[in-house]
Amino acid sequence: MGTPPDISFVTVNYNGLEHTRALLNSLKVIEGLFTFEVIVVDNGSSENQAEILALEYPNHIVIRSDINLGFAGGNNIGIRRSSARYIMLINNDTIIPDGSLKELISFMDSNPQAGGVSPRIQFMNPPGSVQFAGYTQLTRITLRNSIIGYSETDKGQFMTVTETPYLHGAAMLVKREAIEKAGLMCEDYFLYYEELDWSMRLTESGYKLWYVPQALVIHKESMSTGNDTPLKRYYMTRNRLLFAKRNRKGTVRILSYIYQTAVACPKDILIALLRRRVDLAKAICTGVNDFKKM
């Protein structure tokens, strides 16, 4: 066997052919800077977009899953197929603007205790606005935290390498050795919270996680886009409870359950009803009930 590549890029496509094409085309800016392979998982798209992508990008690995396995399930397929020293999970609606991703490799090579890193992430719209410059720690019971720098104009104020408790799901590079110790992402989440849970597994395995701002990724998700949907409310509600189950113990876990079901969810339901969003209120109730059935 030859020398493994530096990075295996893993991206999941779900009815997002144009976004995925744009991401794959943007990877041309890093050619020659380091070695890499690209793995695209077509995650149950309504048409077989894997066939299209395999024809257009014959040098990449394209895998078709007939069933939508969610964020974790789709990425896990790609991770299993990967061969590089580092695996970079990257959303298909992101763009690589320059060659700065090489800084992630340099940092990881120089820091053996680092299990994973996320780059600085900017929104595409409005241009130059920060989406991610690290996370704060989730509170023990309410499970709330903040994204550092979110929505601020990037003026270079977040250019210091810092440890972060969690990696960002839109772009995160993880050491293969760390994945072998921590395991793959939990597929029970399907959507939302899985990267936070995985970050917990990585740190429990003895690794540190970092924000490395010298590397930049652009995310097409708009800061101003309304994305308060029943789907999001359902999974955010259910998965916050699931996160508590998997990552809190004893009295803290019980108190977290009580807070979510007796305080946070009723409040969110009331606000949704006042906004005449019965669909959101139903999604919250269904999320709680489905967690109880899990």
Coordinates of N, CA, C and O in Angstrom, one line a residue, residues 112-265:
P112 N 0.1 16.7 18.9 CA -0.3 15.3 19.0 C -1.6 15.1 19.8 O -2.3 14.1 19.5
Q113 N -1.8 16.0 20.8 CA -3.0 15.8 21.6 C -4.3 16.3 21.0 O -5.4 16.2 21.5
A114 N -4.1 17.0 19.8 CA -5.3 17.5 19.1 C -6.0 16.4 18.4 O -5.4 15.7 17.6
G115 N -7.3 16.2 18.7 CA -8.1 15.2 18.1 C -8.8 15.7 16.9 O -9.1 15.0 15.9
G116 N -9.1 17.0 16.9 CA -9.9 17.6 15.8 C -9.8 19.1 15.8 O -9.5 19.7 16.9
V117 N -10.1 19.7 14.7 CA -10.1 21.2 14.6 C -11.2 21.6 13.7 O -11.6 20.9 12.8
S118 N -11.7 22.8 13.9 CA -12.6 23.5 12.9 C -12.0 24.8 12.5 O -11.3 25.5 13.3
P119 N -12.2 25.2 11.3 CA -11.6 26.5 10.8 C -12.6 27.6 11.2 O -13.7 27.4 11.7
R120 N -12.1 28.8 10.9 CA -13.0 30.0 10.9 C -14.0 29.8 9.8 O -13.7 29.5 8.7
I121 N -15.3 30.0 10.1 CA -16.4 29.9 9.1 C -17.1 31.2 9.0 O -17.5 31.8 10.0
Q122 N -17.2 31.7 7.8 CA -18.0 32.9 7.5 C -19.2 32.5 6.7 O -19.2 31.6 5.9
F123 N -20.3 33.3 6.9 CA -21.4 33.3 6.1 C -21.1 33.8 4.7 O -20.3 34.8 4.6
M124 N -21.7 33.3 3.7 CA -21.6 33.9 2.3 C -22.4 35.1 2.3 O -22.0 36.1 1.6
N125 N -23.5 35.1 3.0 CA -24.4 36.3 3.0 C -24.9 36.6 4.4 O -25.5 35.8 5.0
P126 N -24.5 37.8 4.9 CA -23.7 38.9 4.2 C -22.3 38.5 4.2 O -21.8 37.9 5.1
P127 N -21.6 38.9 3.1 CA -20.1 38.6 3.0 C -19.3 39.1 4.2 O -19.6 40.2 4.7
G128 N -18.4 38.3 4.6 CA -17.5 38.7 5.7 C -18.0 38.7 7.1 O -17.4 39.2 8.0
S129 N -19.2 38.0 7.2 CA -19.8 37.9 8.6 C -19.5 36.6 9.2 O -19.4 35.5 8.5
V130 N -19.2 36.5 10.4 CA -18.7 35.3 11.1 C -19.9 34.4 11.4 O -20.9 34.8 12.0
Q131 N -19.7 33.1 11.1 CA -20.7 32.1 11.6 C -20.1 31.4 12.8 O -20.8 31.0 13.7
F132 N -18.8 31.1 12.8 CA -18.2 30.3 13.8 C -16.7 30.8 14.1 O -15.9 30.8 13.2
A133 N -16.5 31.0 15.4 CA -15.1 31.3 15.8 C -14.9 30.6 17.2 O -14.2 31.1 18.1
G134 N -15.5 29.4 17.3 CA -15.4 28.6 18.5 C -16.7 28.6 19.2 O -17.7 29.3 18.9
Y135 N -16.9 27.7 20.2 CA -18.1 27.5 21.0 C -17.8 27.8 22.5 O -16.6 27.6 22.9
T136 N -18.8 28.2 23.2 CA -18.7 28.1 24.6 C -19.3 26.8 25.1 O -19.9 26.1 24.3
Q137 N -19.0 26.4 26.3 CA -19.4 25.2 26.9 C -21.0 25.1 27.1 O -21.6 26.1 27.5
L138 N -21.6 24.0 26.8 CA -23.0 23.8 27.1 C -23.2 23.9 28.6 O -22.4 23.3 29.4
T139 N -24.2 24.6 29.1 CA -24.6 24.6 30.5 C -25.0 23.2 30.9 O -25.5 22.4 30.1
R140 N -24.8 22.8 32.1 CA -25.0 21.4 32.6 C -26.4 21.0 32.5 O -26.7 19.9 32.1
I141 N -27.3 21.9 32.9 CA -28.7 21.4 33.0 C -29.6 22.0 31.8 O -30.3 21.2 31.1
T142 N -29.5 23.2 31.5 CA -30.3 23.8 30.4 C -29.8 23.5 29.0 O -30.5 23.6 28.0
L143 N -28.5 23.0 28.9 CA -27.9 22.7 27.6 C -28.0 23.8 26.6 O -28.3 23.6 25.5
R144 N -27.6 25.0 27.1 CA -27.5 26.1 26.2 C -26.1 26.6 26.1 O -25.3 26.5 27.1
N145 N -25.7 27.1 24.9 CA -24.4 27.7 24.8 C -24.4 28.7 23.6 O -25.5 29.0 23.1
S146 N -23.2 29.2 23.3 CA -23.2 30.3 22.3 C -22.1 29.9 21.3 O -21.1 29.2 21.6
I147 N -22.2 30.5 20.1 CA -21.2 30.4 19.1 C -20.4 31.7 19.2 O -21.0 32.8 19.0
I148 N -19.2 31.7 19.4 CA -18.3 32.9 19.5 C -18.3 33.6 18.2 O -18.0 33.0 17.1
G149 N -18.5 34.9 18.2 CA -18.4 35.7 17.0 C -19.6 35.7 16.1 O -19.6 36.4 15.1
Y150 N -20.6 34.9 16.4 CA -21.8 34.7 15.5 C -22.4 36.1 15.1 O -22.7 36.9 15.9
S151 N -22.4 36.3 13.7 CA -23.1 37.4 13.1 C -22.2 38.7 13.1 O -22.6 39.7 12.5
E152 N -21.1 38.6 13.8 CA -20.2 39.8 13.8 C -19.4 40.0 12.5 O -19.1 39.0 11.8
T153 N -19.1 41.2 12.1 CA -18.3 41.4 10.9 C -16.9 41.0 11.2 O -16.3 41.3 12.3
D154 N -16.3 40.2 10.3 CA -15.0 39.7 10.6 C -13.9 40.7 10.3 O -13.6 41.0 9.1
K155 N -13.4 41.3 11.3 CA -12.3 42.4 11.2 C -11.0 41.9 11.7 O -10.1 42.7 11.9
G156 N -10.9 40.6 11.8 CA -9.6 40.0 12.3 C -9.5 39.8 13.8 O -8.5 39.5 14.3
Q157 N -10.7 40.0 14.4 CA -10.7 40.0 15.9 C -10.8 38.5 16.4 O -10.6 38.3 17.6
F158 N -10.9 37.6 15.5 CA -11.0 36.2 16.0 C -9.9 35.3 15.4 O -10.1 34.2 14.9
M159 N -8.7 35.8 15.3 CA -7.6 35.2 14.7 C -6.6 34.5 15.6 O -5.5 34.1 15.2
T160 N -7.1 34.3 16.9 CA -6.2 33.5 17.8 C -6.7 32.1 17.9 O -7.9 31.8 18.1
V161 N -5.7 31.2 17.8 CA -6.0 29.7 18.0 C -6.5 29.5 19.4 O -5.8 29.9 20.3
T162 N -7.6 28.9 19.6 CA -8.2 28.6 20.9 C -8.7 27.2 21.0 O -9.2 26.7 20.0
E163 N -8.7 26.7 22.2 CA -9.4 25.4 22.4 C -10.9 25.6 22.4 O -11.4 26.6 22.9
T164 N -11.6 24.7 21.9 CA -13.1 24.8 21.8 C -13.7 23.4 22.3 O -13.1 22.4 22.1
P165 N -14.8 23.5 23.1 CA -15.4 22.2 23.6 C -16.0 21.4 22.5 O -16.2 20.2 22.6
Y166 N -16.4 22.0 21.4 CA -17.1 21.3 20.3 C -16.6 21.8 18.9 O -16.2 23.0 18.8
L167 N -16.6 20.9 18.0 CA -16.3 21.2 16.6 C -17.6 21.6 15.9 O -18.7 21.3 16.3
H168 N -17.5 22.3 14.8 CA -18.6 22.8 14.0 C -18.9 21.8 12.9 O -18.0 21.5 12.1
G169 N -20.2 21.4 12.8 CA -20.5 20.3 11.9 C -20.4 20.7 10.4 O -20.2 19.8 9.5
A170 N -20.3 22.0 10.1 CA -20.2 22.4 8.7 C -18.8 22.2 8.2 O -18.6 22.0 7.0
A171 N -17.8 22.1 9.1 CA -16.4 21.9 8.7 C -15.6 21.5 9.9 O -15.3 22.3 10.7
M172 N -15.2 20.3 9.9 CA -14.4 19.8 11.0 C -13.4 18.7 10.5 O -13.8 17.8 9.8
L173 N -12.2 18.8 10.9 CA -11.1 17.9 10.5 C -10.7 17.1 11.8 O -10.4 17.7 12.8
V174 N -10.8 15.8 11.7 CA -10.6 14.9 12.8 C -9.5 13.9 12.5 O -9.4 13.3 11.4
K175 N -8.6 13.6 13.5 CA -7.6 12.6 13.3 C -8.1 11.2 13.3 O -9.0 10.9 14.0
R176 N -7.6 10.4 12.3 CA -8.1 9.0 12.2 C -8.0 8.3 13.5 O -8.9 7.5 13.9
E177 N -6.8 8.4 14.1 CA -6.6 7.7 15.4 C -7.6 8.1 16.4 O -8.1 7.2 17.2
A178 N -8.1 9.3 16.5 CA -9.1 9.7 17.4 C -10.4 9.1 17.1 O -11.1 8.7 18.0
I179 N -10.7 9.0 15.8 CA -12.0 8.3 15.5 C -12.0 6.9 15.8 O -13.0 6.3 16.3
E180 N -10.8 6.2 15.7 CA -10.7 4.8 16.0 C -10.9 4.6 17.5 O -11.5 3.6 17.9
K181 N -10.5 5.6 18.3 CA -10.7 5.5 19.8 C -12.1 5.9 20.2 O -12.7 5.2 21.0
A182 N -12.6 6.9 19.6 CA -13.9 7.5 20.1 C -15.1 6.8 19.4 O -16.2 6.8 19.9
G183 N -14.9 6.2 18.2 CA -16.0 5.6 17.4 C -16.6 6.6 16.5 O -16.3 7.8 16.5
L184 N -17.5 6.1 15.7 CA -18.2 7.0 14.7 C -19.3 7.8 15.4 O -19.6 7.6 16.6
M185 N -19.9 8.7 14.6 CA -21.0 9.5 15.2 C -22.2 8.7 15.5 O -22.5 7.7 14.8
C186 N -22.9 9.1 16.5 CA -24.2 8.4 16.9 C -25.2 8.7 15.9 O -25.6 9.9 15.7
E187 N -25.8 7.7 15.3 CA -26.8 7.9 14.2 C -28.2 8.1 14.7 O -29.1 8.4 14.0
D188 N -28.4 8.0 16.1 CA -29.7 8.2 16.6 C -30.2 9.6 16.5 O -31.4 9.9 16.5
Y189 N -29.3 10.6 16.4 CA -29.7 12.0 16.3 C -30.3 12.3 15.0 O -31.3 13.1 14.9
F190 N -29.8 11.7 13.9 CA -30.3 12.0 12.5 C -29.9 13.4 12.1 O -29.3 13.6 11.0
L191 N -30.3 14.4 12.8 CA -30.1 15.8 12.4 C -30.0 16.7 13.7 O -30.9 16.6 14.5
Y192 N -28.9 17.4 13.8 CA -28.6 18.3 14.9 C -28.1 17.6 16.2 O -28.6 16.5 16.5
Y193 N -27.1 18.2 16.8 CA -26.5 17.7 18.0 C -25.5 16.6 17.9 O -24.8 16.3 18.8
E194 N -25.5 16.0 16.7 CA -24.6 14.8 16.6 C -23.1 15.2 16.7 O -22.3 14.5 17.2
E195 N -22.7 16.4 16.1 CA -21.4 16.8 16.2 C -21.0 17.2 17.6 O -19.8 17.1 18.0
L196 N -21.9 17.7 18.4 CA -21.6 18.1 19.8 C -21.4 16.8 20.6 O -20.5 16.7 21.4
D197 N -22.2 15.8 20.4 CA -22.1 14.5 21.0 C -20.8 13.9 20.6 O -20.0 13.3 21.5
W198 N -20.4 13.9 19.4 CA -19.2 13.3 18.9 C -18.0 14.1 19.5 O -17.0 13.4 19.9
S199 N -18.1 15.4 19.6 CA -17.0 16.1 20.3 C -16.8 15.7 21.7 O -15.7 15.6 22.2
M200 N -17.9 15.4 22.4 CA -17.8 14.8 23.8 C -17.0 13.5 23.8 O -16.2 13.3 24.6
R201 N -17.4 12.6 22.8 CA -16.7 11.3 22.7 C -15.2 11.5 22.5 O -14.4 10.8 23.0
L202 N -14.8 12.5 21.6 CA -13.4 12.7 21.3 C -12.7 13.2 22.5 O -11.6 12.7 22.8
T203 N -13.3 14.1 23.3 CA -12.6 14.6 24.4 C -12.5 13.6 25.5 O -11.5 13.5 26.3
E204 N -13.5 12.8 25.7 CA -13.5 11.7 26.7 C -12.4 10.7 26.3 O -12.0 9.9 27.2
S205 N -12.1 10.6 25.0 CA -11.0 9.7 24.6 C -9.6 10.2 24.8 O -8.6 9.6 24.4
G206 N -9.5 11.4 25.4 CA -8.3 12.0 25.7 C -7.7 13.1 24.8 O -6.6 13.5 24.9
Y207 N -8.5 13.5 23.8 CA -8.0 14.5 22.8 C -8.6 15.9 23.1 O -9.7 16.0 23.8
K208 N -7.9 16.9 22.6 CA -8.3 18.3 22.7 C -8.9 18.7 21.3 O -8.4 18.2 20.3
L209 N -9.8 19.6 21.4 CA -10.4 20.2 20.1 C -10.1 21.6 20.0 O -10.0 22.3 21.1
W210 N -9.8 22.1 18.8 CA -9.3 23.4 18.6 C -10.1 24.2 17.5 O -10.6 23.6 16.6
Y211 N -10.1 25.5 17.7 CA -10.5 26.4 16.6 C -9.2 27.0 16.0 O -8.4 27.6 16.7
V212 N -9.0 26.9 14.7 CA -7.8 27.3 14.0 C -8.3 28.4 13.0 O -8.7 28.0 11.9
P213 N -8.2 29.6 13.3 CA -8.8 30.7 12.4 C -8.0 31.0 11.1 O -8.5 31.6 10.2
Q214 N -6.7 30.5 11.1 CA -5.9 30.7 9.9 C -6.5 30.0 8.7 O -6.1 30.3 7.5
A215 N -7.3 29.0 8.9 CA -8.0 28.3 7.8 C -9.4 28.9 7.7 O -10.1 29.1 8.7
L216 N -9.9 29.0 6.5 CA -11.2 29.7 6.3 C -12.1 28.8 5.4 O -11.6 28.3 4.4
V217 N -13.4 28.7 5.8 CA -14.4 28.1 4.9 C -15.6 29.1 4.8 O -15.9 29.7 5.8
I218 N -16.2 29.1 3.7 CA -17.4 30.0 3.5 C -18.6 29.1 3.4 O -18.6 28.1 2.7
H219 N -19.6 29.5 4.2 CA -20.8 28.7 4.2 C -22.0 29.4 3.5 O -22.2 30.6 3.9
K220 N -22.7 28.8 2.6 CA -23.7 29.4 1.9 C -25.0 29.7 2.8 O -25.8 30.5 2.4
E221 N -25.1 29.0 3.9 CA -26.2 29.3 4.8 C -26.2 30.8 5.1 O -25.2 31.3 5.6
S222 N -27.4 31.4 4.9 CA -27.5 32.8 5.1 C -27.8 33.2 6.6 O -28.7 32.5 7.2
M223 N -27.1 34.2 7.1 CA -27.4 34.6 8.5 C -28.9 35.1 8.6 O -29.5 35.0 9.7
S224 N -29.4 35.6 7.5 CA -30.7 36.3 7.6 C -31.8 35.4 7.1 O -33.0 35.8 7.2
T225 N -31.5 34.2 6.7 CA -32.6 33.3 6.2 C -33.4 32.7 7.4 O -32.9 32.2 8.4
G226 N -34.7 32.8 7.2 CA -35.6 32.2 8.2 C -35.6 30.7 8.1 O -36.0 30.2 7.1
N227 N -35.1 30.0 9.1 CA -35.1 28.5 9.0 C -35.8 27.9 10.2 O -35.4 26.8 10.6
D228 N -36.8 28.5 10.7 CA -37.5 28.0 11.9 C -38.6 27.1 11.3 O -39.7 27.5 11.1
T229 N -38.3 25.8 11.1 CA -39.2 24.9 10.4 C -39.6 23.8 11.4 O -38.9 23.6 12.4
P230 N -40.8 23.2 11.2 CA -41.2 22.1 12.0 C -40.1 21.0 12.1 O -39.9 20.4 13.2
L231 N -39.4 20.7 11.0 CA -38.4 19.7 11.0 C -37.3 20.0 12.0 O -36.9 19.2 12.8
K232 N -36.8 21.3 11.9 CA -35.8 21.7 12.8 C -36.2 21.7 14.3 O -35.5 21.2 15.2
R233 N -37.4 22.2 14.6 CA -38.0 22.2 15.9 C -38.1 20.8 16.5 O -37.8 20.5 17.6
Y234 N -38.5 19.9 15.6 CA -38.7 18.5 16.1 C -37.4 17.9 16.5 O -37.3 17.4 17.7
Y235 N -36.4 18.0 15.7 CA -35.1 17.4 16.0 C -34.3 18.1 17.1 O -33.7 17.5 17.9
M236 N -34.4 19.4 17.1 CA -33.8 20.2 18.2 C -34.4 19.8 19.6 O -33.7 19.6 20.5
T237 N -35.7 19.6 19.6 CA -36.4 19.3 20.8 C -36.0 17.8 21.3 O -35.6 17.6 22.4
R238 N -36.2 16.9 20.3 CA -35.9 15.5 20.7 C -34.4 15.3 21.0 O -34.1 14.6 22.0
N239 N -33.6 15.9 20.2 CA -32.1 15.6 20.4 C -31.5 16.3 21.6 O -30.5 15.8 22.1
R240 N -32.1 17.4 22.0 CA -31.6 18.0 23.2 C -31.8 17.0 24.4 O -30.9 16.9 25.3
L241 N -32.9 16.4 24.4 CA -33.2 15.4 25.4 C -32.3 14.2 25.3 O -31.8 13.6 26.3
L242 N -32.1 13.8 24.0 CA -31.2 12.6 23.8 C -29.8 13.0 24.2 O -29.1 12.1 24.8
F243 N -29.3 14.2 24.0 CA -28.0 14.6 24.4 C -27.9 14.5 25.9 O -26.9 14.1 26.4
A244 N -28.9 14.9 26.6 CA -28.9 14.9 28.1 C -28.8 13.4 28.5 O -28.0 13.1 29.4
K245 N -29.5 12.5 27.8 CA -29.5 11.1 28.2 C -28.1 10.5 28.0 O -27.6 9.8 28.8
R246 N -27.4 10.9 26.9 CA -26.1 10.3 26.6 C -24.9 11.0 27.3 O -23.9 10.4 27.5
N247 N -25.1 12.3 27.8 CA -24.0 13.0 28.2 C -24.2 13.6 29.6 O -23.3 14.4 30.1
R248 N -25.2 13.4 30.3 CA -25.4 13.8 31.7 C -25.8 12.6 32.5 O -26.4 11.6 32.0
K249 N -25.4 12.7 33.8 CA -25.7 11.5 34.7 C -26.4 12.0 36.0 O -26.4 13.1 36.4
G250 N -27.1 11.0 36.6 CA -27.6 11.2 37.9 C -28.6 12.3 38.0 O -29.5 12.5 37.1
T251 N -28.5 13.1 39.0 CA -29.4 14.2 39.3 C -29.3 15.3 38.2 O -30.4 15.8 37.9
V252 N -28.1 15.5 37.7 CA -28.0 16.5 36.6 C -28.9 16.1 35.4 O -29.5 16.9 34.8
R253 N -28.8 14.8 35.0 CA -29.6 14.4 33.9 C -31.1 14.5 34.2 O -31.9 15.0 33.3
I254 N -31.6 14.2 35.4 CA -33.0 14.3 35.8 C -33.4 15.8 35.7 O -34.5 16.1 35.2
L255 N -32.6 16.6 36.3 CA -32.9 18.1 36.3 C -33.0 18.6 34.8 O -33.8 19.5 34.5
S256 N -32.1 18.1 34.0 CA -32.1 18.6 32.6 C -33.4 18.1 31.9 O -34.0 18.9 31.2
Y257 N -33.8 16.9 32.2 CA -35.1 16.4 31.6 C -36.2 17.3 32.1 O -37.1 17.7 31.3
I258 N -36.2 17.6 33.4 CA -37.3 18.4 34.0 C -37.3 19.8 33.3 O -38.4 20.3 33.0
Y259 N -36.1 20.4 33.2 CA -36.0 21.7 32.6 C -36.6 21.7 31.2 O -37.4 22.6 30.8
Q260 N -36.1 20.8 30.4 CA -36.6 20.7 29.0 C -38.1 20.5 28.8 O -38.7 21.2 28.0
T261 N -38.6 19.6 29.6 CA -40.0 19.2 29.4 C -41.0 20.1 30.2 O -42.1 20.3 29.7
A262 N -40.5 20.7 31.3 CA -41.4 21.5 32.1 C -41.3 23.0 31.9 O -42.1 23.8 32.3
V263 N -40.1 23.5 31.4 CA -39.8 24.9 31.2 C -39.6 25.3 29.8 O -40.4 26.1 29.2
A264 N -38.5 24.7 29.2 CA -38.2 25.1 27.8 C -39.2 24.8 26.8 O -39.6 25.7 26.0
C265 N -39.7 23.6 26.8 CA -40.7 23.2 25.7 C -42.0 23.9 25.9 O -42.5 24.4 24.9

